[in-house]
CSV table of C-alpha atoms in Angstrom, one decimal:
chain,number,residue,atom,x,y,z
Z,1,UNK,CA,5.2,43.4,-2.9
Z,2,UNK,CA,4.4,40.6,-5.3
Z,3,UNK,CA,6.8,41.9,-8.0
Z,4,UNK,CA,4.2,41.8,-10.7
Z,5,UNK,CA,5.1,43.3,-14.1
Z,6,UNK,CA,2.5,45.6,-15.8
Z,7,UNK,CA,2.2,43.2,-18.7
Z,8,UNK,CA,1.3,40.4,-16.3
Z,9,UNK,CA,-1.2,42.6,-14.5
Z,10,UNK,CA,-2.8,43.6,-17.8
Z,11,UNK,CA,-3.1,40.0,-19.1
Z,12,UNK,CA,-4.0,38.1,-16.0
Z,13,UNK,CA,-5.8,40.6,-13.8
Z,14,UNK,CA,-7.3,42.7,-16.6
Z,15,UNK,CA,-5.9,46.0,-15.3
Z,16,UNK,CA,-6.3,48.7,-17.9
Z,17,UNK,CA,-4.3,51.8,-18.8
Z,18,UNK,CA,-0.8,52.7,-19.7
Z,19,UNK,CA,2.2,51.1,-18.0
Z,20,UNK,CA,2.5,54.1,-15.8
Z,21,UNK,CA,-1.2,53.9,-14.8
Z,22,UNK,CA,-0.9,50.2,-14.1
Z,23,UNK,CA,2.2,50.7,-12.0
Z,24,UNK,CA,0.3,53.2,-9.9
Z,25,UNK,CA,-2.5,50.7,-9.4
Z,26,UNK,CA,0.1,48.1,-8.5
Z,27,UNK,CA,1.4,50.4,-5.7
Z,28,UNK,CA,-1.8,49.8,-3.8
Z,29,UNK,CA,-1.0,46.7,-1.7
Z,30,UNK,CA,-4.5,45.1,-2.0
Z,31,UNK,CA,-4.3,45.4,-5.8
Z,32,UNK,CA,-0.8,44.1,-5.9
Z,33,UNK,CA,-1.6,41.1,-3.8
Z,34,UNK,CA,-4.8,40.3,-5.7
Z,35,UNK,CA,-2.9,40.5,-9.1
Z,36,UNK,CA,0.0,38.4,-7.8
Z,37,UNK,CA,-2.2,35.7,-6.3
Z,38,UNK,CA,-4.5,35.6,-9.3
Z,39,UNK,CA,-1.5,35.1,-11.6
Z,40,UNK,CA,-0.1,32.3,-9.3
Z,41,UNK,CA,-3.5,30.6,-9.3
Z,42,UNK,CA,-3.5,30.8,-13.1
Z,43,UNK,CA,-0.1,29.2,-13.3
Z,44,UNK,CA,-1.1,26.4,-11.0
Z,45,UNK,CA,-4.2,25.7,-13.1
Z,46,UNK,CA,-2.0,25.8,-16.3
Z,47,UNK,CA,0.2,23.0,-15.0
Z,48,UNK,CA,-2.7,21.0,-13.7
Z,49,UNK,CA,-4.4,21.2,-17.1
Z,50,UNK,CA,-1.1,19.8,-18.5
Z,51,UNK,CA,-1.6,16.6,-16.5
Z,52,UNK,CA,0.8,17.6,-13.7
Z,53,UNK,CA,-0.1,16.5,-10.2
Z,54,UNK,CA,-1.4,19.2,-7.8
Z,55,UNK,CA,1.8,19.1,-5.7
Z,56,UNK,CA,4.1,19.3,-8.7
Z,57,UNK,CA,1.9,22.0,-10.3
Z,58,UNK,CA,2.5,24.3,-7.3
Z,59,UNK,CA,6.3,23.8,-7.6
Z,60,UNK,CA,6.2,24.5,-11.4
Z,61,UNK,CA,4.0,27.5,-10.8
Z,62,UNK,CA,6.4,28.9,-8.2
Z,63,UNK,CA,9.3,28.4,-10.6
Z,64,UNK,CA,7.3,30.1,-13.4
Z,65,UNK,CA,6.3,33.0,-11.1
Z,66,UNK,CA,10.0,33.5,-10.4
Z,67,UNK,CA,11.7,33.0,-13.8
Z,68,UNK,CA,8.9,33.0,-16.3
Z,69,UNK,CA,6.6,30.3,-17.8
Z,70,UNK,CA,8.6,30.0,-21.0
Z,71,UNK,CA,11.8,29.0,-19.2
Z,72,UNK,CA,9.9,26.3,-17.2
Z,73,UNK,CA,8.3,25.0,-20.4
Z,74,UNK,CA,11.8,24.9,-22.0
Z,75,UNK,CA,13.1,23.1,-19.0
Z,76,UNK,CA,10.3,20.5,-19.1
Z,77,UNK,CA,11.2,19.8,-22.8
Z,78,UNK,CA,14.9,19.5,-21.9
Z,79,UNK,CA,14.0,17.1,-19.1
Z,80,UNK,CA,12.1,14.9,-21.6
Z,81,UNK,CA,15.1,15.0,-24.0
Z,82,UNK,CA,17.5,14.1,-21.2
Z,83,UNK,CA,15.5,11.2,-19.7
Z,84,UNK,CA,14.2,13.1,-16.7
Z,85,UNK,CA,10.6,13.2,-15.6
Z,86,UNK,CA,9.1,16.3,-17.1
Z,87,UNK,CA,6.3,16.2,-14.6
Z,88,UNK,CA,8.4,16.3,-11.4
Z,89,UNK,CA,10.3,19.4,-10.2
Z,90,UNK,CA,12.9,18.1,-7.8
Z,91,UNK,CA,15.8,16.1,-9.3
Z,92,UNK,CA,14.2,16.3,-12.7
Z,93,UNK,CA,13.1,19.6,-14.2
Z,94,UNK,CA,15.2,21.3,-11.6
Z,95,UNK,CA,18.2,19.6,-13.2
Z,96,UNK,CA,17.1,20.4,-16.7
Z,97,UNK,CA,16.6,24.1,-16.0
Z,98,UNK,CA,20.3,24.3,-15.0
Z,99,UNK,CA,21.1,23.3,-18.6
Z,100,UNK,CA,19.6,26.6,-19.7
Z,101,UNK,CA,22.8,28.3,-18.4
Z,102,UNK,CA,24.9,26.5,-21.0
Z,103,UNK,CA,24.9,27.9,-24.5
Z,104,UNK,CA,25.0,24.3,-25.9
Z,105,UNK,CA,21.6,23.8,-24.4
Z,106,UNK,CA,19.9,27.2,-24.2
Z,107,UNK,CA,20.4,27.8,-27.9
Z,108,UNK,CA,18.2,24.8,-28.6
Z,109,UNK,CA,15.3,26.4,-26.5
Z,110,UNK,CA,12.7,28.9,-27.4
Z,111,UNK,CA,13.4,31.3,-24.5
Z,112,UNK,CA,17.2,31.0,-24.3
Z,113,UNK,CA,19.4,31.6,-21.4
Z,114,UNK,CA,18.0,31.3,-17.9
Z,115,UNK,CA,19.3,32.4,-14.5
Z,116,UNK,CA,18.5,28.9,-13.3
Z,117,UNK,CA,19.8,29.2,-9.7
Z,118,UNK,CA,17.1,31.7,-8.7
Z,119,UNK,CA,14.0,29.6,-9.4
Z,120,UNK,CA,15.7,26.5,-8.0
Z,121,UNK,CA,16.5,28.3,-4.7
Z,122,UNK,CA,13.1,29.9,-4.7
Z,123,UNK,CA,11.1,26.6,-5.0
Z,124,UNK,CA,13.4,24.9,-2.5
Z,125,UNK,CA,13.1,27.7,0.1
Z,126,UNK,CA,9.3,27.7,-0.2
Z,127,UNK,CA,9.2,23.8,0.0
Z,128,UNK,CA,11.4,23.9,3.1
Z,129,UNK,CA,9.2,26.5,4.8
Z,130,UNK,CA,6.1,24.5,3.9
Z,131,UNK,CA,7.7,21.3,5.4
Z,132,UNK,CA,8.5,23.2,8.6
Z,133,UNK,CA,5.0,24.6,8.9
Z,134,UNK,CA,3.4,21.2,8.4
Z,135,UNK,CA,5.5,19.6,11.1
Z,136,UNK,CA,3.9,22.1,13.5
Z,137,UNK,CA,0.4,22.4,12.1
Z,138,UNK,CA,-0.9,19.3,10.3
Z,139,UNK,CA,-2.3,19.9,6.9
Z,140,UNK,CA,-4.1,17.4,4.7
Z,141,UNK,CA,-2.0,16.6,1.6
């Protein structure tokens, strides 16, 4: 449901047991959703603690949930190196994460190669859906 790895469940939701036992726990939808949302909330706080605006923190958290926190950290460093804003996703870190597909760039990073198109599409789809919803139901930003 939330595609949570046992290692993430162990670390961020304090689930205990062997990987098989944790996988069985994650098969319970309520547990799976609680673990996934807990991890997503942790990611959002992580970026907010790093002086990223709340709106950008959500985008970075979504990208991290999809591809891994390490790849997003690498992309932020590449953004800084290449003159992009490391605290903005669209047109900045989004561009930098694409560099992690190129050996000239990913060899310079801690976490190496990244399937960059997936987190880019993931964040874009969620942002588009959010924009559509807010046109129909006003939210305070």
